[in-house]
Coordinates of C-alpha atoms in Angstrom, one line a residue:
Chain A
M1 CA 18.1 19.2 13.9
S2 CA 16.0 17.6 16.6
W3 CA 13.9 20.7 16.6
L4 CA 13.3 20.4 12.9
H5 CA 12.4 16.7 13.2
T6 CA 9.9 17.3 16.0
W7 CA 8.1 20.3 14.4
A8 CA 8.2 19.1 10.8
G9 CA 6.7 15.8 11.9
L10 CA 4.1 17.4 14.1
V11 CA 2.8 20.0 11.6
V12 CA 2.0 17.5 8.9
G13 CA 1.9 14.3 11.0
W14 CA -1.9 13.8 10.9
L15 CA -2.1 14.3 7.1
L16 CA 0.9 12.0 6.7
F17 CA -0.9 9.4 8.8
A18 CA -4.0 9.7 6.6
I19 CA -1.8 9.4 3.4
F20 CA 0.1 6.4 4.7
L21 CA -2.9 4.6 6.1
T22 CA -5.0 4.9 2.9
G23 CA -2.0 4.2 0.7
T24 CA -1.3 1.0 2.6
A25 CA -4.9 -0.1 2.1
C26 CA -4.5 0.7 -1.6
Y27 CA -2.0 -2.2 -2.0
F28 CA -5.2 -4.3 -1.9
R29 CA -7.3 -1.8 -3.9
P30 CA -8.6 -4.4 -6.5
E31 CA -9.5 -6.7 -3.7
I32 CA -11.3 -4.0 -1.7
S33 CA -13.1 -3.0 -4.9
A34 CA -14.1 -6.6 -5.5
W35 CA -15.4 -6.8 -1.9
M36 CA -17.4 -3.5 -2.2
H37 CA -18.8 -4.5 -5.5
R38 CA -19.7 -7.9 -4.1
L39 CA -18.0 -9.8 -6.8
A40 CA -17.7 -13.5 -6.3
P41 CA -14.7 -15.3 -7.8
I42 CA -15.4 -16.6 -11.3
A43 CA -13.6 -18.5 -14.0
L44 CA -12.5 -15.5 -16.2
P45 CA -12.9 -16.0 -20.0
D46 CA -9.6 -15.6 -21.9
Q47 CA -8.5 -12.1 -22.8
P48 CA -9.4 -12.0 -26.5
T49 CA -13.0 -12.9 -25.6
Q50 CA -13.0 -10.1 -22.9
A51 CA -11.7 -7.6 -25.5
R52 CA -14.5 -8.6 -28.0
L53 CA -17.2 -8.2 -25.3
A54 CA -15.9 -4.8 -24.4
A55 CA -15.7 -3.7 -28.0
A56 CA -19.3 -4.9 -28.6
W57 CA -20.6 -2.9 -25.6
L58 CA -18.7 0.2 -26.7
Q59 CA -19.8 -0.1 -30.3
A60 CA -23.4 -0.2 -29.2
E61 CA -23.2 2.5 -26.5
A62 CA -20.5 4.9 -27.7
P63 CA -19.9 4.5 -31.5
D64 CA -19.4 8.3 -31.8
A65 CA -16.6 8.5 -29.2
V66 CA -13.2 10.0 -30.0
S67 CA -11.4 7.3 -27.9
W68 CA -12.1 4.2 -26.0
L69 CA -10.3 2.7 -23.0
I70 CA -10.6 -0.9 -22.1
D71 CA -9.0 -2.4 -19.0
V72 CA -8.9 -6.2 -19.4
S73 CA -9.3 -8.0 -16.0
D74 CA -6.0 -9.0 -14.4
G75 CA -7.7 -11.7 -12.4
R76 CA -7.5 -9.8 -9.1
E77 CA -10.7 -8.0 -9.7
P78 CA -13.0 -9.9 -11.9
V79 CA -14.4 -7.0 -13.9
L80 CA -14.0 -5.5 -17.3
K81 CA -13.6 -1.7 -17.2
V82 CA -14.5 0.3 -20.3
A83 CA -14.6 4.1 -20.9
A84 CA -15.4 6.2 -23.8
G85 CA -14.4 9.9 -24.4
R86 CA -16.9 11.9 -26.4
P87 CA -16.6 15.5 -27.5
H88 CA -19.5 16.2 -25.1
G89 CA -18.5 14.1 -22.2
Y90 CA -17.1 11.0 -20.8
V91 CA -18.8 7.7 -20.0
A92 CA -17.3 4.8 -18.0
Q93 CA -18.8 1.4 -17.2
R94 CA -17.9 -1.8 -15.4
L95 CA -18.9 -4.9 -17.3
D96 CA -19.3 -8.4 -16.3
P97 CA -16.4 -10.2 -18.0
V98 CA -18.5 -13.3 -18.7
T99 CA -21.6 -11.8 -20.2
G100 CA -20.4 -8.4 -21.2
A101 CA -23.4 -6.8 -19.6
P102 CA -23.1 -3.9 -17.1
E103 CA -22.4 -5.0 -13.6
A104 CA -25.5 -5.8 -11.6
G105 CA -24.5 -5.1 -8.0
P106 CA -25.4 -2.1 -5.9
E107 CA -23.8 1.3 -6.7
T108 CA -20.6 1.8 -4.8
V109 CA -17.5 3.9 -4.9
G110 CA -15.3 0.7 -4.5
G111 CA -11.6 0.9 -3.5
D112 CA -11.3 4.0 -5.6
F113 CA -12.2 6.3 -2.7
L114 CA -9.3 5.3 -0.5
F115 CA -7.1 5.6 -3.6
Y116 CA -8.1 9.2 -4.2
V117 CA -7.9 10.1 -0.6
H118 CA -4.3 8.8 -0.6
F119 CA -3.1 11.4 -3.0
T120 CA -5.7 14.1 -3.1
L121 CA -7.2 13.8 0.5
I122 CA -10.5 14.8 -0.9
M123 CA -12.7 13.0 -3.4
S124 CA -14.3 15.9 -5.2
D125 CA -13.4 17.6 -8.5
W126 CA -12.7 21.0 -7.0
G127 CA -10.3 19.6 -4.4
R128 CA -8.2 17.4 -6.5
I129 CA -5.5 19.8 -7.6
P130 CA -5.1 21.6 -4.3
G131 CA -5.2 18.2 -2.6
R132 CA -2.4 16.9 -4.7
Y133 CA -0.3 20.0 -3.9
L134 CA -1.0 19.5 -0.2
V135 CA 0.0 15.8 -0.4
G136 CA 3.2 16.8 -2.3
I137 CA 4.1 19.3 0.4
C138 CA 3.5 16.7 3.1
A139 CA 5.7 14.2 1.2
M140 CA 8.5 16.7 0.9
I141 CA 8.3 17.4 4.7
M142 CA 8.2 13.6 5.2
G143 CA 11.5 13.5 3.4
V144 CA 12.9 16.1 5.7
A145 CA 11.6 14.3 8.7
I146 CA 13.2 11.0 7.6
V147 CA 16.6 12.5 7.0
T148 CA 16.6 14.6 10.2
G149 CA 15.3 11.5 12.0
V150 CA 18.3 9.5 11.0
I151 CA 20.6 12.2 12.1
V152 CA 18.9 12.8 15.4
H153 CA 18.9 9.1 16.1
K154 CA 22.7 8.7 16.2
R155 CA 22.6 5.3 17.9
I156 CA 21.0 3.5 15.0
F157 CA 23.2 0.4 15.2
K158 CA 23.6 0.3 18.9
D159 CA 19.9 0.5 19.5
A160 CA 19.0 -1.7 16.5
F161 CA 16.9 -4.2 18.4
T162 CA 16.1 -2.2 21.5
F163 CA 12.4 -2.2 22.6
R164 CA 11.5 -1.7 26.2
P165 CA 7.7 -1.8 26.4
R166 CA 7.7 -2.0 30.2
A167 CA 10.0 1.0 30.7
A168 CA 8.7 4.6 31.3
A169 CA 6.1 5.7 28.8
Q170 CA 8.4 8.1 27.0
R171 CA 11.2 5.5 26.7
A172 CA 8.8 2.8 25.4
W173 CA 7.3 5.1 22.7
L174 CA 10.7 6.4 21.6
D175 CA 11.9 2.8 21.3
G176 CA 8.9 1.9 19.2
H177 CA 9.3 5.0 17.0
N178 CA 13.0 4.3 16.4
L179 CA 12.5 0.6 15.7
L180 CA 9.8 1.1 13.2
G181 CA 11.6 4.1 11.6
V182 CA 15.0 2.7 11.4
M183 CA 14.3 -0.9 10.3
S184 CA 11.9 0.0 7.5
L185 CA 14.0 3.0 6.5
P186 CA 14.5 1.6 2.9
F187 CA 10.8 1.4 2.5
H188 CA 10.1 4.8 4.0
L189 CA 12.7 6.5 1.8
M190 CA 11.6 4.6 -1.3
I191 CA 7.9 5.2 -0.8
T192 CA 8.3 8.9 0.0
W193 CA 10.6 9.7 -2.9
S194 CA 8.7 7.5 -5.5
G195 CA 5.5 9.1 -4.3
L196 CA 6.8 12.5 -5.3
I197 CA 8.0 11.1 -8.6
T198 CA 4.4 9.9 -9.5
L199 CA 3.2 13.5 -9.5
M200 CA 6.5 15.2 -10.4
L201 CA 5.0 16.9 -13.5
L202 CA 2.5 18.7 -11.2
Y203 CA 5.1 19.8 -8.6
M204 CA 8.1 20.6 -10.9
P205 CA 7.0 20.9 -14.5
W206 CA 9.7 23.5 -15.5
A207 CA 12.4 21.1 -16.7
V208 CA 10.1 19.1 -18.9
D209 CA 8.4 22.3 -20.2
A210 CA 11.8 23.7 -21.1
G211 CA 13.0 20.5 -22.7
Y212 CA 9.8 19.9 -24.7
P213 CA 8.6 23.3 -25.8
G214 CA 6.0 21.8 -28.1
A215 CA 3.8 19.9 -25.7
R216 CA 3.8 17.3 -23.0
A217 CA 3.0 14.7 -25.7
G218 CA 6.6 14.7 -26.8
Y219 CA 7.7 13.9 -23.3
A220 CA 5.2 11.1 -23.0
A221 CA 6.3 9.7 -26.3
D222 CA 10.0 9.7 -25.1
L223 CA 8.9 8.1 -21.8
D224 CA 6.9 5.4 -23.4
G225 CA 9.1 4.8 -26.4
I226 CA 6.3 5.3 -28.9
P227 CA 6.8 7.9 -31.6
M228 CA 4.1 10.6 -31.9
V229 CA 1.8 10.4 -34.8
A230 CA 0.6 13.4 -36.7
A231 CA -3.1 13.8 -37.1
P232 CA -4.3 12.1 -40.3
A233 CA -3.8 14.4 -43.3
Q234 CA -6.6 13.1 -45.5
P235 CA -10.2 13.3 -44.2
V236 CA -11.1 10.1 -42.3
Q237 CA -13.8 7.8 -43.6
P238 CA -15.9 5.5 -41.5
A239 CA -14.5 2.1 -41.4
A240 CA -15.2 -1.0 -39.3
L241 CA -12.8 -1.7 -36.4
T242 CA -10.6 -4.8 -36.7
D243 CA -11.3 -7.8 -34.4
L244 CA -9.8 -6.8 -31.0
G245 CA -9.5 -10.4 -30.0
R246 CA -7.0 -11.2 -32.7
V247 CA -4.9 -8.1 -31.9
V248 CA -4.9 -9.0 -28.1
A249 CA -3.7 -12.5 -28.9
A250 CA -0.9 -11.1 -31.2
A251 CA 0.3 -8.6 -28.6
S252 CA 0.3 -11.2 -25.8
A253 CA 2.3 -13.6 -28.0
A254 CA 4.8 -10.8 -28.9
W255 CA 5.4 -10.0 -25.2
S256 CA 5.6 -13.6 -24.2
A257 CA 8.2 -14.4 -26.9
D258 CA 11.0 -14.6 -24.4
G259 CA 9.3 -17.3 -22.3
R260 CA 7.5 -15.0 -19.8
D261 CA 3.8 -15.2 -19.7
I262 CA 2.6 -11.6 -20.1
L263 CA -1.0 -10.6 -20.6
V264 CA -2.6 -7.5 -21.9
G265 CA -3.5 -4.8 -19.4
R266 CA -5.0 -1.9 -21.2
I267 CA -6.3 -1.3 -24.7
E268 CA -6.6 2.3 -26.0
V269 CA -8.6 2.9 -29.2
D270 CA -8.1 6.2 -30.8
R271 CA -10.8 7.4 -33.3
P272 CA -12.7 4.1 -33.3
G273 CA -14.8 3.4 -36.4
T274 CA -12.7 5.4 -38.8
T275 CA -9.9 4.7 -41.2
A276 CA -7.5 6.5 -38.8
A277 CA -8.2 4.2 -35.9
R278 CA -5.2 3.2 -33.8
L279 CA -4.9 0.6 -31.1
T280 CA -2.3 1.0 -28.3
L281 CA -1.9 -2.0 -26.1
T282 CA 0.1 -2.0 -22.9
P283 CA 1.0 -5.1 -20.9
Q284 CA -0.2 -5.9 -17.4
D285 CA 2.3 -4.5 -14.9
A286 CA 1.9 -7.6 -12.7
D287 CA 5.1 -9.2 -14.1
Q288 CA 7.8 -6.7 -13.8
L289 CA 9.4 -4.3 -11.4
A290 CA 9.6 -1.4 -13.7
R291 CA 6.5 -0.3 -15.5
L292 CA 8.5 -0.7 -18.7
P293 CA 7.4 1.0 -21.9
E294 CA 6.5 -2.0 -23.8
A295 CA 3.5 -0.7 -25.7
L296 CA 2.5 -2.0 -29.1
V297 CA 0.6 0.1 -31.5
F298 CA -1.7 -1.5 -34.1
D299 CA -3.6 -0.1 -37.1
G300 CA -7.3 0.0 -36.1
T301 CA -8.7 -1.2 -39.4
T302 CA -6.1 -3.8 -40.6
G303 CA -4.8 -5.0 -37.2
R304 CA -1.2 -4.5 -38.5
L305 CA 1.5 -3.7 -36.0
I306 CA 2.7 -0.2 -36.8
A307 CA 4.9 0.8 -33.8
D308 CA 6.8 -1.2 -31.3
G309 CA 7.7 0.6 -28.0
R310 CA 9.8 -2.3 -26.6
G311 CA 13.3 -1.4 -25.6
Q312 CA 12.9 2.2 -26.9
G313 CA 13.0 4.1 -23.7
G314 CA 16.4 5.2 -22.4
A315 CA 18.0 4.7 -19.0
V316 CA 16.3 7.8 -17.5
A317 CA 12.9 6.5 -18.6
A318 CA 13.8 3.1 -17.0
V319 CA 14.7 4.8 -13.7
H320 CA 11.4 6.7 -13.8
H321 CA 9.4 3.6 -14.5
T322 CA 11.2 1.6 -11.9
L323 CA 10.4 4.1 -9.2
Y324 CA 6.9 4.4 -10.3
G325 CA 6.5 0.7 -10.3
L326 CA 8.0 0.4 -6.9
H327 CA 5.5 2.9 -5.5
L328 CA 2.5 1.1 -6.9
A329 CA 3.9 -2.4 -6.2
R330 CA 1.6 -3.9 -8.9
F331 CA 4.5 -6.2 -9.9
A332 CA 4.4 -7.9 -6.5
G333 CA 2.9 -11.3 -6.1
L334 CA 0.7 -12.0 -3.1
P335 CA 3.6 -12.7 -0.5
L336 CA 5.6 -9.7 -1.6
R337 CA 2.4 -7.5 -1.6
W338 CA 1.9 -8.5 2.1
L339 CA 5.4 -7.4 2.8
F340 CA 4.7 -4.0 1.2
F341 CA 1.5 -3.9 3.3
A342 CA 3.6 -4.6 6.4
G343 CA 6.1 -1.9 5.4
G344 CA 3.2 0.6 4.9
L345 CA 1.8 -0.3 8.3
A346 CA 5.2 0.2 9.8
G347 CA 5.3 3.7 8.3
T348 CA 1.8 4.4 9.5
A349 CA 2.7 3.2 13.0
M350 CA 6.0 5.2 12.9
I351 CA 4.0 8.4 12.3
A352 CA 1.5 7.5 15.0
T353 CA 4.1 6.7 17.6
G354 CA 5.9 10.0 16.7
L355 CA 2.8 12.0 17.3
V356 CA 2.0 10.2 20.6
L357 CA 5.6 10.7 21.7
W358 CA 5.3 14.4 21.2
S359 CA 2.5 14.5 23.7
V360 CA 3.9 11.9 26.1
K361 CA 7.2 13.9 26.4
R362 CA 5.4 17.1 27.4
R363 CA 2.9 15.6 29.7
P364 CA 2.7 17.5 33.0
K365 CA 3.5 15.5 36.1
T366 CA 0.4 16.8 37.8
G367 CA -2.0 15.1 35.4
A368 CA -3.8 15.5 32.1
G369 CA -5.9 18.4 33.6
D370 CA -2.9 20.7 33.6
R371 CA -2.0 20.5 30.0
A372 CA -1.5 23.7 28.0
R373 CA -4.0 24.6 25.3
G374 CA -1.7 23.5 22.4
H375 CA -1.0 20.2 24.1
R376 CA -4.7 19.6 24.4
L377 CA -5.1 20.4 20.7
V378 CA -2.4 17.9 19.8
D379 CA -4.0 15.2 22.0
A380 CA -7.5 15.9 20.5
L381 CA -6.1 15.6 17.0
N382 CA -4.2 12.5 17.9
I383 CA -7.4 10.8 19.0
G384 CA -9.4 12.2 16.1
C385 CA -6.9 11.1 13.4
L386 CA -4.9 8.2 14.8
V387 CA -8.1 6.4 16.0
G388 CA -10.6 8.3 13.9
L389 CA -9.1 7.5 10.5
P390 CA -9.0 3.7 10.9
A391 CA -12.6 3.9 12.3
A392 CA -13.6 6.0 9.3
I393 CA -12.4 3.3 6.9
A394 CA -14.6 0.8 8.8
G395 CA -17.4 3.3 8.6
Q396 CA -17.1 3.4 4.8
F397 CA -17.1 -0.4 4.7
L398 CA -20.1 -0.6 7.0
A399 CA -22.0 2.0 4.8
N400 CA -21.3 -0.1 1.8
R401 CA -23.0 -3.1 3.4
L402 CA -25.8 -1.4 5.4
L403 CA -27.1 1.2 2.9
P404 CA -30.1 -0.1 1.0
A405 CA -29.0 -1.6 -2.4
D406 CA -31.3 0.5 -4.5
L407 CA -30.7 3.8 -2.8
G408 CA -30.0 6.7 -5.2
G409 CA -26.6 8.4 -4.9
R410 CA -25.3 5.5 -2.9
A411 CA -21.8 5.9 -4.2
E412 CA -21.6 9.4 -2.7
L413 CA -23.0 8.3 0.7
E414 CA -20.1 5.9 1.3
P415 CA -17.4 8.7 1.3
A416 CA -19.9 10.7 3.4
A417 CA -19.9 8.0 6.0
F418 CA -16.1 8.0 6.0
Y419 CA -16.0 11.8 6.7
L420 CA -18.9 11.7 9.2
V421 CA -17.2 9.0 11.3
W422 CA -13.9 10.9 11.1
L423 CA -15.7 14.0 12.2
A424 CA -17.3 12.2 15.1
F425 CA -14.0 11.0 16.4
L426 CA -12.5 14.5 16.0
L427 CA -15.3 15.9 18.1
A428 CA -14.9 13.1 20.6
G429 CA -11.2 13.9 20.9
A430 CA -12.0 17.6 21.3
W431 CA -14.5 16.7 24.1
R432 CA -12.2 14.5 26.1
S433 CA -8.5 13.9 25.2
D434 CA -7.1 12.2 28.3
G435 CA -6.6 8.5 28.8
V436 CA -10.3 7.8 29.2
G437 CA -10.9 9.6 25.9
W438 CA -8.3 7.4 24.2
M439 CA -9.8 4.3 25.7
R440 CA -13.4 5.1 24.6
A441 CA -12.3 6.1 21.1
L442 CA -10.3 2.9 20.7
A443 CA -13.2 0.8 22.0
A444 CA -15.6 2.5 19.6
A445 CA -13.2 1.9 16.6
A446 CA -12.8 -1.7 17.6
L447 CA -16.6 -2.2 17.6
L448 CA -16.9 -0.6 14.2
W449 CA -14.3 -2.9 12.7
A450 CA -15.9 -5.9 14.4
A451 CA -19.2 -4.9 13.0
V452 CA -17.9 -5.0 9.4
P453 CA -17.5 -8.8 9.0
V454 CA -20.9 -9.4 10.8
A455 CA -22.7 -7.0 8.5
D456 CA -21.0 -8.5 5.5
V457 CA -22.3 -12.0 6.3
L458 CA -25.8 -10.8 7.3
V459 CA -26.3 -8.6 4.3
T460 CA -24.7 -10.6 1.5
G461 CA -26.0 -13.8 3.1
R462 CA -22.8 -15.6 2.1
D463 CA -22.1 -18.8 3.8
P464 CA -18.6 -18.4 5.4
L465 CA -17.8 -22.1 5.2
G466 CA -19.1 -22.3 1.7
A467 CA -16.8 -19.4 0.8
L468 CA -13.9 -21.2 2.3
A469 CA -14.6 -24.3 0.3
A470 CA -15.0 -22.2 -2.9
G471 CA -11.6 -20.5 -2.2
D472 CA -13.1 -17.0 -2.0
R473 CA -9.9 -15.2 -1.0
V474 CA -11.4 -11.8 -1.1
F475 CA -14.2 -12.7 1.4
W476 CA -11.9 -14.4 3.8
G477 CA -9.2 -11.8 3.5
M478 CA -11.6 -9.0 4.4
Q479 CA -13.2 -11.0 7.2
L480 CA -9.8 -11.8 8.8
A481 CA -8.4 -8.3 8.2
C482 CA -11.4 -6.7 9.9
L483 CA -11.3 -9.1 12.8
V484 CA -7.6 -8.7 13.4
T485 CA -7.9 -4.9 13.2
A486 CA -10.8 -5.0 15.7
L487 CA -8.9 -7.2 18.1
M488 CA -5.8 -5.0 18.0
L489 CA -7.8 -1.8 18.6
G490 CA -9.8 -3.6 21.4
R491 CA -6.6 -4.9 23.0
L492 CA -5.2 -1.3 23.1
A493 CA -8.4 -0.1 24.7
M494 CA -8.1 -2.8 27.3
I495 CA -4.5 -2.0 28.1
L496 CA -5.5 1.6 28.6
R497 CA -8.4 0.7 30.8
A498 CA -6.1 -1.4 33.0
R499 CA -3.6 1.5 33.2
G500 CA -6.3 3.9 34.1
R501 CA -7.4 1.7 37.0
R502 CA -3.9 1.6 38.3
G503 CA -3.9 5.4 38.1
G504 CA -1.4 5.9 35.3
A505 CA -2.0 7.4 31.9
A506 CA -1.3 6.5 28.3
Chain B
M1 CA 5.8 -20.5 0.8
I2 CA 9.4 -19.6 0.0
T3 CA 8.7 -16.1 1.2
L4 CA 7.8 -17.6 4.7
V5 CA 11.0 -19.6 4.6
I6 CA 13.0 -16.4 3.8
L7 CA 11.1 -14.5 6.5
A8 CA 11.9 -17.2 9.1
I9 CA 15.6 -17.2 8.2
G10 CA 15.5 -13.4 8.3
I11 CA 14.1 -13.3 11.8
S12 CA 16.7 -15.8 13.1
A13 CA 19.4 -13.7 11.4
A14 CA 18.2 -10.6 13.2
T15 CA 18.0 -12.5 16.5
A16 CA 21.6 -13.8 16.1
L17 CA 22.8 -10.3 15.3
A18 CA 21.0 -9.0 18.4
L19 CA 22.5 -11.8 20.6
A20 CA 26.0 -10.6 19.6
M21 CA 25.2 -7.4 21.5
P22 CA 26.0 -7.5 25.2
R23 CA 22.6 -5.9 26.1
H24 CA 20.5 -8.5 24.3
H25 CA 22.8 -11.4 25.3
E26 CA 22.1 -10.4 28.9
Q27 CA 18.4 -10.3 28.2
A28 CA 18.5 -13.8 26.8
H29 CA 20.9 -15.5 29.2
G30 CA 20.7 -13.4 32.4
R31 CA 23.2 -11.0 33.8
G32 CA 26.8 -12.2 34.1
A33 CA 26.4 -15.1 31.7
V34 CA 29.6 -16.2 30.0
I35 CA 30.1 -14.3 26.8
R36 CA 33.4 -15.8 25.7
R37 CA 33.7 -15.7 21.9
Q38 CA 29.9 -15.3 21.8
P39 CA 29.8 -11.9 20.1
V40 CA 32.0 -12.9 17.2
R41 CA 30.3 -16.3 16.7
R42 CA 26.8 -14.8 16.9
R43 CA 27.7 -12.0 14.5
L44 CA 29.1 -14.4 11.9
E45 CA 26.1 -16.6 12.4
G46 CA 23.7 -13.7 11.9
W47 CA 25.4 -12.4 8.7
A48 CA 25.6 -16.0 7.3
L49 CA 21.8 -16.5 7.9
A50 CA 21.1 -13.1 6.3
L51 CA 23.2 -14.0 3.3
I52 CA 21.3 -17.3 3.0
A53 CA 18.0 -15.5 3.1
A54 CA 19.1 -13.0 0.5
G55 CA 20.4 -15.8 -1.6
F56 CA 17.1 -17.6 -1.5
A57 CA 15.3 -14.4 -2.4
V58 CA 17.5 -13.6 -5.4
F59 CA 17.6 -17.2 -6.6
T60 CA 13.8 -17.6 -6.6
D61 CA 12.8 -14.1 -7.6
G62 CA 15.7 -12.7 -9.6
W63 CA 17.7 -9.6 -8.8
G64 CA 15.0 -7.0 -9.2
R65 CA 12.2 -8.5 -7.2
G66 CA 14.6 -10.5 -5.0
L67 CA 16.2 -7.4 -3.6
V68 CA 12.9 -5.7 -2.9
L69 CA 12.0 -8.9 -1.0
V70 CA 15.2 -8.7 1.0
A71 CA 14.5 -5.1 2.0
G72 CA 10.9 -6.0 2.9
V73 CA 12.0 -9.0 5.0
A74 CA 14.7 -7.0 6.8
G75 CA 12.1 -4.3 7.7
L76 CA 9.8 -6.9 9.2
A77 CA 12.3 -9.3 10.8
A78 CA 14.1 -6.7 12.9
P79 CA 11.0 -5.4 14.7
L80 CA 9.9 -9.0 15.3
A81 CA 13.3 -9.9 16.7
A82 CA 13.0 -6.8 19.0
G83 CA 9.6 -8.0 20.1
L84 CA 11.1 -11.4 20.9
F85 CA 13.7 -9.9 23.2
A86 CA 11.0 -7.7 24.8
W87 CA 8.6 -10.5 25.6
R88 CA 10.3 -13.9 25.2
P89 CA 14.1 -13.3 25.5
G90 CA 14.7 -16.9 26.7
R91 CA 13.7 -18.2 23.3
A92 CA 16.3 -16.3 21.3
G93 CA 18.8 -19.2 21.1
Q94 CA 16.1 -21.6 19.9
V95 CA 15.0 -19.1 17.2
V96 CA 18.5 -18.9 15.8
A97 CA 18.8 -22.7 15.7
G98 CA 15.4 -22.8 14.1
G99 CA 16.6 -20.5 11.4
W100 CA 19.4 -22.9 10.4
L101 CA 16.8 -25.8 10.3
V102 CA 14.4 -23.8 8.1
G103 CA 17.3 -22.9 5.9
L104 CA 18.2 -26.5 5.5
V105 CA 14.6 -27.5 4.7
G106 CA 14.4 -24.6 2.2
L107 CA 17.6 -25.8 0.5
C108 CA 16.2 -29.3 0.3
L109 CA 13.0 -27.9 -1.2
L110 CA 14.9 -25.9 -3.7
I111 CA 17.1 -28.8 -4.8
S112 CA 14.2 -31.1 -5.1
G113 CA 12.5 -28.5 -7.3
L114 CA 9.3 -28.2 -5.1
V115 CA 9.4 -24.4 -5.0

């Protein structure tokens, strides 16, 4: 069992580290997006107004579309996202929620890059499906590693609070690994399992395909509690779309009937501008644990309610939606979201300590020069990933601030910066993977993180004290997060330097 | 705000549970300190504090979100308590006492309807 835990963890450990790290960052994806798009906090107009602005833009730009998608701002990221699907292509745009005009800031990939890296590892079209399979395989092996880890670590309760940082290296790393693994075990189990659930139709589609021989649409209808509609029999005629603002207000009132205050999250418009137009409104998932199927369907020309998905899904659908909701944690308010963030960091650190432990356990007594080739490879990858990935995220943030605002293809250059920094750290690890290599890599990563808040202030020219007075949470959150990360990495580098002087190793 | 209260009580609950174990009792009070009745008392104290924290969470956030909050606080409190024993073991007793104080303050806040 111990053998299985060690080798299962080692083989996919670096990918798991990347998945956990980017996933943890994604709990603040709207905030990261707002920071990268340089959005200042504003007083949002009410939702009916936002919906009317979005409809006006779509009507002008994509009247021939088959479907529209409108994401009304939830307040975390002050932006109105619209998209239109045409027979010959797809157009998406971010609108200013106050004016309804396209967003003015420099082109950027926003928080979406980290989000896609989290479950595809690659942000390119050709790599998305293989990436998803790879992430799924990693998640299954993570499940194996968690279960075997609990069995291997028999003394869970006896060692519940044991941490001996001053003991021998192997003992200290093992304590840290156990502590992080055991105490956040509910989180690790939940996040691994629910992560597989989010993509279960890709990994194991057979049951659903057997149960719904017609098409996936029937499954989706059962999951969401909204009956399928047949395509309109009579030929559709052009017809004006009803006032979206009124429909949004009606939906919001229907959801809030039991005293909760629930806002609209997404508006889907099928066949806009025809007599067969249909509006599907789903609530914001900020208020509930489960992403419950509570969709309301309205007729697109009359604005009449034609289907009510509330309370329609069964127990199985509720379980699915609860697990899905737990994984995304969009229901969580700010304090709970920070706890999820801490849980994610604990998982990331557990993987990192496990990988370091593998190397520390096998270190030859005669010094780092006598390591076997495989051992050197593990050390090199440890530096390249455990230090390189956090540094790569800083590199992406730095690219966002330092690239000229009017540069063409800017949104592709930010991910390029991420991969280049990662590659640089992988090469640095391959070049020198002993204690000195660790120390230099950590110091470089700390400098990169420290440069982010400086570049932020210099480039955007924002007055930090003014931002504090204006209550700009995103600005201060990013500044503090970057500084704390830089300090922690720098502290680790200093500890390693002191140890190196005393003649010891990591 | 109430989340910080719950976290503080959770940390002292974990500290009390740790103090009930001979190894950590030694860390806090030195080798050979009197441990008469200490394990049972500390264990009861720890579970009582944990129940109070869970009660706060469920009362303010409901069963769904409250239980998620409890799991999150437990995952954070235990490593913090372990860190306390690693670097400042002498403070353990004070942390436990502080937990009761924070619990009392939290109760007053709840009753007065401030949170």
